[in-house]
């Protein structure tokens, strides 16, 4: 509480200093943009005390700023407001060009407010040049009247009404029909769309909100009609094959679990620093956690007459996304996992209490807890039990690990097993590489997860590059033995050793099989840049 | 073949040089020592081509040596032979004191033969000062008449007949009744007995012969009568409790599996080099593999009325070994694993086709595939299902992993889970640290294993301390998915880089969850010295 008090006072002081800056045009009415549907924030109770603290602080600070600015308010202009195009707004995204944002049809210049933002300047800068709605949807604390009043002071005009129309479809572009995405996502590839949430948002919530859940698409996003959608399940005999509508799928017992998905390529950018690899430059954000609901695959397979007796068989999945030759995305998992009720493999139709977003497989995707993201086939069209693994490129010629000595001239994809369960992983989301941290005390935050249902039992953090270690505090849901499908968020608050000008912060996790992360990247380097799980390291400066 | 030819010629030349050395007394008759029962060598077919090659070479070389020595043979002495005590023999175990060995009641001075030994001098030196039988039992190639003829030349006398009696029991010593052990075992502690096979024998066979299987005892070995032995299984209700004789246990379906056991403290000696730890100084040999047979624990528990509904329960095991206060060794595993037929937990009464040796739990021990050795309770007396883990010291106050920052003043044993599944492991058994290897080509051998049924999919070997890597060839049985309970032996033959005077050989394994071993020991150091699975490193010299 002492800390909160100090922060509020500081905020008020800063606000007072700013009283002399020129006042902005402002309009009392705050219309909302109908085209954007705010995502209700799905927070599990008690999952992140850091977030709760932030909310309290944000509310207090917001209130403080409102009070300080009370005499600074202006009346709505009587003249018709000036209009701007979206393009104009988007060019105002640095302090030099001034920082503009939109809410509904209104345009605001928040340059002077950035340093006062209770959540920190960096969070507000995520919205620079674009709409606030996606971020307000993430941070429910903004949905209060005093925040809207505060913002109103910075209004400079309206969006050009003609600019509100949806962009024209370019029918020659197979990606033209891809859905709109959250502007906070850091895009690694537009076509196909691949993007990750910024590190500082990643561990803000235990459950990743749908709009910023990392997206890994291999092909254009199909636009499927839920009424005509059918899932084909090849039966043990022809007469047992199923053709399931969504309503048919809803009739199976609904099973709900919290599962972390991670792309095999997460943290690939660190491998690239060792030597070039083939693949998207994922930073630490190709991992997210959601609450999934759907039918259990074992129930559907049982209805199609399948049994576990075919012990060496595989369940093959085919997506409804396809390339120009008609080849669909595909993958497979062992039948033993698919038929094991304890493995909880889902044909999921809900993500965090909502229908799956299009980018995440609407209307149905596979969720294979503890297994690499590439097997969680989206836009699921077909399920079959086969004597061998899927013949898909992504099953047989991709997503496999090799020795660092193997290059594209010598690689033999048949010599390595397809990645299924992933190894233990962790990363630091805060502070970030190159940041300056306060002297005195540093707060280090991050995530940790392991494949195969193995629980994370400890995260060690070092401030001196790995010479000495401290165990971090683990947050998040209690983990069920053998079914720890979701990550743990963690945090360490530690004194900054006196006199240190720089810190080499390192984290490493331990799972309940006591597997650990390797110290360095080079010895696990592989030509495809997958399975990058060495200690995560960030280098920061200490404020003098 | 060229290599073999060269070696034979070299052997003959050395043999010829030795023709001038004084001939030894020899006796034509070779009696066998009845008190020693040679262990049939259990080799799985095609498991180790290195061993096969060695056998061929050994036979050829043995033959060559016999031919070369033909004129060197002498007649049996007509006088009554000189007698020696076992103690006298045991003092002759270096080239300086001369090297004596025994076979049956005969004593041989093999000093001059050591360098000619086809299996290498180091293997013969394992027997220096003691009986040959245990080693001949391991290496079946010796059981040929020409080998006995060769040995006969070196006879110098007989064992003192009075010295053949069994050692007197010292009844005041709780360990006085411990069984005899194989002399090849490297003893880490006599009381309780803890010993490991020498590295060079460890990977000689895929199945470790019983006499050299690593032994981890916590207490004196109980001497149990198989006729009166009873296993108490506490039932789900009082009336369902079982009191099983061995014959009762034999009536359950017999289940047989090959399982590698590893002590949590394997490779502890490497941790000690970083900083002192509490525990026995295991080198790389606290790991061995056997074919186990017995009743499945799930069948026995089912007969006692237990079901998996008690999902958070544990199965507690109590041994019949106990300390002076009557406290028995104890441990537990989760009921979910015990009841899972796929986890194949055994109440084993056979080890490599024989009744369990006393050191390995005669008449019944638990075998928990994929799980740390400490849970495989020996001399099993009692099984019960409990809401919590075993209250045994070894379950709750030992065999847990901690951060390197935790010391004996700060440790909180309740804060870490008991070790169950072990992390991925590998080690180099050949060459050994400090050895000199031939220039030209080097052969590196070792083992690799992972816990939880995870298969080893690759072993990377480096000759330059980890800068560059080559994948080793994997030997041993094919591994069943999710049930890879046994190790893989591996081998790499690689050219020694020209001009190298030393090699820093390193190995690291990858399992099918793509978990890897950490690079270095210090960051996984823990006060109990368990879970030592960093890259294994040996430093060798290259012969000029």
XYZ file of C-alpha atoms in Angstrom, chain B residues 13-523:
511
model
C 55.391 -61.293 -32.378
C 54.822 -60.321 -28.762
C 54.391 -63.978 -27.889
C 57.704 -64.816 -29.582
C 59.488 -62.075 -27.675
C 58.195 -63.616 -24.485
C 59.573 -67.056 -25.323
C 62.740 -66.127 -23.474
C 60.968 -65.453 -20.176
C 61.215 -68.132 -17.454
C 58.587 -70.815 -17.850
C 56.007 -71.309 -15.151
C 55.056 -74.431 -13.271
C 51.970 -75.969 -14.781
C 49.543 -78.739 -14.100
C 47.473 -80.428 -16.776
C 44.296 -80.846 -14.753
C 41.994 -77.856 -14.398
C 39.421 -78.530 -11.729
C 36.488 -76.153 -11.388
C 35.434 -74.518 -8.205
C 32.088 -76.008 -7.236
C 31.265 -73.192 -4.898
C 31.014 -70.794 -7.822
C 28.037 -71.159 -10.099
C 28.802 -69.506 -13.415
C 26.025 -67.214 -14.529
C 24.762 -68.124 -18.002
C 25.519 -65.133 -20.170
C 22.259 -63.559 -21.281
C 22.945 -61.877 -24.589
C 20.074 -60.731 -26.753
C 20.719 -61.626 -30.341
C 22.421 -59.037 -32.458
C 22.659 -56.610 -29.622
C 26.305 -55.723 -29.757
C 28.326 -56.187 -32.885
C 31.381 -54.893 -31.010
C 31.199 -57.873 -28.684
C 30.874 -60.290 -31.576
C 33.894 -58.762 -33.247
C 35.827 -59.045 -30.028
C 34.917 -62.700 -29.706
C 36.200 -63.458 -33.183
C 39.377 -61.513 -32.518
C 39.773 -63.114 -29.117
C 39.457 -66.609 -30.525
C 41.968 -65.924 -33.292
C 44.387 -64.230 -30.949
C 44.007 -66.948 -28.338
C 44.778 -69.534 -30.998
C 47.809 -67.534 -32.165
C 49.134 -67.299 -28.657
C 48.624 -71.029 -28.140
C 50.567 -71.824 -31.320
C 53.361 -69.447 -30.404
C 53.644 -70.989 -27.003
C 53.506 -74.550 -28.198
C 57.183 -75.289 -27.556
C 57.025 -73.261 -24.369
C 54.677 -75.721 -22.660
C 56.003 -77.745 -19.780
C 54.935 -80.951 -18.138
C 53.067 -81.049 -14.872
C 55.339 -81.010 -11.904
C 55.703 -84.385 -10.216
C 56.194 -82.797 -6.796
C 53.177 -81.863 -4.640
C 52.241 -78.306 -5.562
C 52.973 -75.305 -3.414
C 49.914 -73.872 -1.593
C 48.918 -70.248 -1.050
C 46.218 -68.581 1.054
C 43.592 -66.358 -0.576
C 45.122 -63.478 1.290
C 48.527 -64.179 -0.258
C 46.960 -64.350 -3.707
C 45.113 -61.089 -3.202
C 48.355 -59.235 -2.450
C 49.630 -60.076 -5.957
C 47.604 -57.613 -7.954
C 50.091 -55.247 -9.617
C 52.942 -55.726 -12.070
C 55.312 -54.838 -9.195
C 54.004 -57.550 -6.846
C 53.320 -59.788 -9.890
C 49.800 -60.597 -10.985
C 48.202 -63.757 -9.627
C 44.770 -65.161 -10.323
C 42.944 -68.341 -9.323
C 40.717 -70.777 -11.181
C 39.100 -73.412 -9.006
C 41.770 -74.380 -6.520
C 44.671 -73.494 -8.818
C 46.855 -70.410 -8.569
C 48.431 -68.769 -11.639
C 50.998 -66.017 -12.097
C 49.848 -64.292 -15.290
C 52.151 -61.279 -15.108
C 53.756 -62.076 -18.453
C 50.435 -62.793 -20.136
C 48.673 -59.575 -19.206
C 49.898 -57.651 -22.242
C 48.990 -60.545 -24.497
C 45.413 -60.854 -23.240
C 43.210 -60.717 -26.332
C 40.532 -58.729 -24.493
C 43.122 -56.168 -23.460
C 45.279 -55.926 -20.329
C 42.720 -53.830 -18.448
C 40.066 -56.562 -18.588
C 42.436 -59.176 -17.223
C 43.592 -56.770 -14.515
C 40.018 -56.707 -13.175
C 40.710 -60.214 -11.838
C 44.171 -59.460 -10.427
C 44.583 -61.009 -6.981
C 41.336 -62.990 -7.205
C 39.346 -65.692 -9.019
C 38.896 -65.783 -12.788
C 35.502 -67.497 -12.686
C 33.326 -64.395 -12.411
C 34.962 -62.931 -15.497
C 34.916 -66.156 -17.468
C 31.233 -66.338 -16.655
C 30.860 -62.942 -18.311
C 33.034 -63.777 -21.294
C 31.916 -67.131 -22.565
C 34.791 -67.176 -25.088
C 37.075 -68.474 -22.319
C 35.219 -71.752 -21.981
C 37.371 -73.499 -24.609
C 40.076 -76.082 -24.136
C 42.854 -74.068 -25.782
C 42.270 -71.213 -23.329
C 42.613 -73.630 -20.409
C 45.768 -75.067 -21.969
C 47.201 -71.603 -22.319
C 46.445 -70.792 -18.710
C 47.932 -74.070 -17.493
C 51.398 -72.822 -18.414
C 51.201 -70.139 -15.764
C 50.231 -72.342 -12.836
C 52.354 -71.779 -9.779
C 50.458 -73.795 -7.176
C 47.226 -74.518 -5.345
C 45.008 -72.659 -2.909
C 45.462 -73.701 0.706
C 42.670 -76.296 1.249
C 41.885 -74.853 4.678
C 41.327 -71.471 3.060
C 38.363 -72.681 1.052
C 35.969 -72.645 4.023
C 33.361 -69.920 4.118
C 34.284 -66.953 6.291
C 33.020 -67.217 9.867
C 29.857 -65.288 10.659
C 30.405 -62.413 13.008
C 26.983 -62.340 14.596
C 27.469 -58.937 16.183
C 27.835 -57.403 12.728
C 24.428 -56.791 11.092
C 26.135 -57.037 7.715
C 27.897 -60.321 8.502
C 25.201 -62.268 6.669
C 25.388 -60.154 3.500
C 25.960 -62.303 0.382
C 29.283 -62.721 -1.440
C 29.745 -60.225 -4.269
C 31.406 -60.272 -7.652
C 34.973 -59.006 -7.354
C 34.653 -56.859 -10.473
C 32.188 -54.548 -8.702
C 33.632 -51.210 -7.698
C 32.561 -50.778 -4.110
C 31.366 -47.356 -2.973
C 30.309 -48.551 0.473
C 30.672 -51.965 2.136
C 28.052 -51.455 4.851
C 25.450 -51.065 3.493
C 26.774 -52.578 0.307
C 26.797 -50.218 -2.659
C 28.750 -50.997 -5.769
C 28.780 -50.469 -9.510
C 30.263 -52.395 -12.416
C 33.387 -50.909 -13.974
C 32.576 -48.681 -16.949
C 34.261 -50.999 -19.444
C 32.024 -53.918 -18.431
C 28.846 -51.871 -18.233
C 28.162 -51.711 -21.952
C 29.756 -55.030 -22.838
C 26.263 -56.576 -22.867
C 22.837 -55.112 -23.486
C 21.560 -57.184 -20.544
C 23.733 -56.678 -17.492
C 24.680 -60.081 -16.017
C 23.294 -60.456 -12.496
C 26.678 -60.663 -10.714
C 27.747 -57.216 -11.905
C 24.338 -55.455 -11.842
C 24.832 -52.295 -9.774
C 23.810 -52.759 -6.145
C 22.207 -50.054 -4.016
C 21.435 -51.251 -0.499
C 20.313 -48.970 2.280
C 20.477 -51.588 5.060
C 21.787 -55.115 5.680
C 20.520 -57.740 3.233
C 17.798 -59.862 4.854
C 18.177 -63.616 4.516
C 14.652 -64.754 3.667
C 13.336 -68.282 3.478
C 11.334 -68.665 0.245
C 9.097 -71.275 1.884
C 7.946 -69.056 4.725
C 8.073 -65.755 2.803
C 4.754 -63.898 2.723
C 3.782 -60.690 0.953
C 1.070 -58.709 2.749
C -1.200 -56.692 0.497
C -3.605 -54.458 2.377
C -7.007 -54.762 0.725
C -9.589 -52.133 -0.153
C -11.535 -53.652 2.742
C -10.184 -55.777 5.580
C -11.647 -58.949 4.114
C -9.878 -58.320 0.808
C -6.359 -58.174 2.259
C -3.984 -60.759 0.862
C -1.177 -62.753 2.395
C 0.662 -64.206 -0.569
C 3.251 -66.978 -0.554
C 5.659 -67.209 -3.483
C 3.475 -69.955 -4.934
C 0.464 -67.655 -4.693
C 2.393 -64.973 -6.568
C 3.397 -67.444 -9.283
C -0.311 -68.032 -9.958
C -0.802 -64.508 -11.279
C -0.094 -64.179 -15.021
C 3.680 -64.000 -15.459
C 4.768 -60.761 -17.107
C 8.285 -60.267 -18.454
C 9.971 -57.014 -19.486
C 13.442 -55.579 -20.016
C 13.961 -52.611 -17.739
C 16.900 -50.345 -16.972
C 17.297 -49.316 -13.336
C 19.181 -46.185 -12.440
C 19.995 -44.800 -9.029
C 19.124 -41.123 -8.495
C 22.765 -40.685 -7.468
C 24.316 -42.056 -10.664
C 27.231 -39.799 -11.719
C 27.181 -38.022 -8.356
C 30.994 -37.929 -8.337
C 30.821 -35.289 -11.095
C 28.662 -33.069 -8.875
C 31.104 -33.462 -6.015
C 33.765 -31.903 -8.225
C 31.650 -28.724 -8.362
C 30.933 -28.578 -4.651
C 30.598 -31.119 -1.852
C 27.341 -33.098 -1.719
C 25.941 -35.709 0.663
C 25.934 -39.181 -0.813
C 27.897 -42.098 -2.198
C 30.448 -41.323 -4.881
C 28.781 -43.097 -7.779
C 30.632 -42.854 -11.044
C 28.720 -43.660 -14.256
C 27.821 -47.214 -13.220
C 24.776 -46.812 -10.963
C 22.679 -48.046 -13.870
C 22.076 -51.531 -15.257
C 19.576 -53.444 -17.359
C 17.888 -56.778 -16.721
C 15.048 -58.920 -17.952
C 12.558 -59.022 -15.096
C 9.613 -61.372 -14.632
C 6.853 -61.436 -12.085
C 3.231 -60.610 -11.382
C 1.862 -57.277 -12.515
C 1.162 -55.029 -9.543
C -2.165 -53.996 -11.123
C -3.330 -57.620 -11.111
C -2.404 -58.071 -7.451
C -4.014 -54.768 -6.446
C -7.165 -55.643 -8.379
C -7.383 -58.944 -6.512
C -7.141 -56.972 -3.266
C -10.143 -54.943 -4.382
C -8.388 -51.731 -5.385
C -9.615 -49.553 -8.223
C -8.294 -46.446 -9.905
C -11.121 -44.326 -8.511
C -8.843 -43.128 -5.697
C -6.985 -40.984 -8.248
C -4.732 -39.074 -5.884
C -3.731 -42.134 -3.871
C -0.310 -43.734 -3.636
C 0.868 -47.312 -3.386
C 3.298 -47.688 -0.495
C 5.916 -50.430 -0.412
C 7.800 -51.680 2.614
C 10.935 -53.799 2.488
C 11.900 -56.571 4.883
C 15.290 -54.948 5.394
C 15.355 -52.840 8.510
C 17.659 -50.790 10.715
C 18.346 -51.539 14.409
C 15.212 -49.584 15.389
C 13.115 -51.842 13.170
C 12.477 -49.136 10.558
C 12.182 -50.742 7.157
C 13.132 -49.261 3.811
C 10.039 -47.811 2.162
C 8.868 -45.857 -0.862
C 5.727 -45.195 -2.872
C 4.471 -44.521 -6.380
C 1.211 -42.902 -7.515
C -1.715 -45.332 -7.676
C -2.400 -44.129 -11.235
C 0.913 -45.616 -12.375
C 0.475 -48.768 -10.286
C -2.965 -49.495 -11.739
C -2.068 -48.698 -15.352
C -1.449 -52.017 -17.147
C 0.572 -50.092 -19.743
C 2.978 -48.912 -17.033
C 3.872 -52.577 -16.426
C 4.808 -52.236 -12.753
C 5.964 -55.660 -11.552
C 6.290 -57.604 -8.365
C 9.328 -59.356 -9.789
C 10.658 -62.725 -8.685
C 13.004 -63.374 -11.620
C 15.998 -61.445 -12.917
C 17.519 -62.584 -16.186
C 15.806 -65.954 -15.987
C 16.950 -66.732 -12.433
C 15.441 -66.197 -9.007
C 16.375 -62.721 -7.797
C 19.862 -62.683 -6.272
C 19.822 -61.757 -2.590
C 21.397 -58.351 -3.298
C 18.576 -57.570 -5.698
C 15.656 -58.354 -3.432
C 15.213 -62.125 -3.124
C 12.562 -63.367 -3.239
C 10.403 -60.414 -4.464
C 11.082 -56.808 -5.397
C 9.116 -54.055 -7.085
C 10.144 -53.016 -10.602
C 8.708 -49.667 -11.726
C 9.729 -49.153 -15.354
C 10.960 -45.652 -16.181
C 11.154 -44.626 -12.526
C 14.131 -43.958 -10.234
C 15.687 -47.057 -8.647
C 14.761 -45.965 -5.118
C 11.096 -46.865 -5.710
C 11.892 -50.454 -6.817
C 11.644 -51.701 -3.239
C 13.562 -54.941 -2.614
C 12.733 -57.799 -0.210
C 9.145 -56.629 -0.469
C 7.088 -57.302 2.630
C 4.036 -55.065 2.446
C 1.967 -53.211 -0.126
C -0.769 -50.752 0.798
C -2.810 -48.029 -0.878
C -2.653 -44.762 1.049
C -4.062 -41.274 0.572
C -0.527 -39.850 0.779
C 2.986 -40.743 -0.275
C 5.012 -43.119 1.889
C 6.195 -41.496 5.105
C 9.552 -43.190 4.649
C 12.651 -41.032 5.005
C 13.697 -42.057 1.492
C 10.418 -40.847 0.018
C 10.056 -37.560 1.861
C 13.494 -36.486 3.067
C 15.701 -37.780 0.296
C 15.684 -38.353 -3.464
C 14.373 -34.908 -4.349
C 15.919 -32.210 -6.501
C 16.579 -28.615 -5.459
C 17.960 -25.414 -6.891
C 21.761 -25.000 -6.671
C 21.132 -22.163 -4.202
C 19.565 -24.480 -1.609
C 21.884 -25.765 1.137
C 21.387 -27.888 4.253
C 20.462 -24.789 6.256
C 17.736 -23.658 3.870
C 16.408 -26.911 2.401
C 12.679 -27.533 2.712
C 12.091 -31.105 1.625
C 8.339 -30.553 1.421
C 8.835 -27.952 -1.311
C 10.005 -30.430 -3.968
C 8.270 -33.491 -5.379
C 9.851 -36.879 -4.800
C 11.781 -38.087 -7.814
C 9.744 -40.550 -9.850
C 10.501 -40.466 -13.609
C 14.118 -39.633 -14.339
C 15.461 -37.195 -16.949
C 17.339 -38.182 -20.094
C 20.817 -39.552 -19.391
C 23.897 -40.813 -21.221
C 27.540 -41.556 -20.474
C 30.725 -42.664 -22.190
C 32.045 -46.048 -21.054
C 34.925 -46.245 -23.514
C 37.505 -44.731 -23.705
C 37.881 -43.658 -20.113
C 39.134 -40.407 -18.721
C 42.907 -40.107 -18.933
C 43.337 -43.039 -21.340
C 45.564 -42.881 -24.395
C 43.825 -43.756 -27.651
C 45.365 -44.739 -30.969
C 45.747 -42.044 -33.564
C 43.856 -42.743 -36.754
C 40.435 -43.801 -35.510
C 38.762 -43.694 -32.135
C 35.844 -45.835 -30.958
C 33.560 -44.219 -28.415
C 30.972 -46.367 -26.608
C 28.357 -45.671 -24.016
C 24.781 -45.950 -22.848
C 21.735 -43.672 -23.059
C 18.383 -43.911 -21.333
C 15.439 -41.755 -20.378
C 12.733 -42.070 -17.746
C 8.971 -42.470 -18.143
C 9.208 -44.866 -21.087
C 10.620 -42.176 -23.357
C 12.818 -43.691 -26.044
C 16.316 -42.438 -26.771
C 16.216 -41.253 -30.361
C 19.724 -39.885 -30.816
C 23.102 -39.639 -29.133
C 25.428 -36.855 -30.261
C 29.152 -37.288 -29.678
C 31.767 -34.564 -29.862
C 35.539 -35.014 -29.977
C 36.208 -31.318 -29.461
C 34.455 -30.529 -26.206
C 31.091 -29.782 -27.788
C 31.957 -27.553 -30.739
C 31.048 -30.105 -33.409
C 28.918 -33.231 -33.114
C 28.404 -36.581 -34.807
C 25.418 -38.858 -34.278
C 26.369 -42.249 -32.788
C 25.022 -45.593 -33.956
C 22.342 -46.915 -31.576
C 22.311 -50.586 -30.591
C 19.965 -52.681 -28.499
C 16.351 -53.705 -28.698
C 13.809 -51.708 -30.668
C 11.889 -49.493 -28.301
C 8.111 -49.643 -27.949
C 6.416 -46.220 -28.067
C 5.748 -44.868 -24.563
C 7.284 -48.068 -23.120
C 10.975 -47.636 -23.840
C 11.939 -48.975 -20.432
C 15.468 -50.049 -21.345
C 18.589 -48.232 -22.405
C 20.209 -48.019 -25.812
C 23.884 -48.806 -26.108
C 25.677 -46.691 -28.665
C 28.957 -46.494 -30.500
C 30.759 -44.020 -32.706
C 33.816 -44.791 -34.782
C 35.386 -41.598 -35.978
C 38.702 -40.468 -37.403
C 40.912 -38.678 -34.918
C 41.535 -35.233 -36.398
C 45.128 -35.136 -37.694
C 47.615 -33.558 -35.334
C 45.369 -33.769 -32.268
C 47.292 -34.669 -29.135
C 44.262 -34.724 -26.880
C 40.534 -35.182 -27.314
C 37.717 -33.815 -25.187
C 35.048 -36.410 -25.846
C 31.492 -35.457 -24.932
C 28.170 -37.233 -25.303
C 24.577 -36.060 -24.972
C 21.347 -37.921 -25.641
C 17.934 -36.834 -26.931
C 14.716 -38.639 -26.003
C 11.465 -38.828 -27.944
C 10.065 -35.806 -26.126
C 13.178 -34.105 -27.501
C 14.437 -33.454 -24.012
C 18.207 -33.082 -23.935
C 20.912 -33.146 -21.276
C 22.186 -29.857 -19.875
C 25.662 -28.727 -20.953
C 27.237 -28.392 -17.527
C 27.000 -29.744 -13.992
C 27.137 -26.607 -11.832
C 23.683 -25.226 -12.759
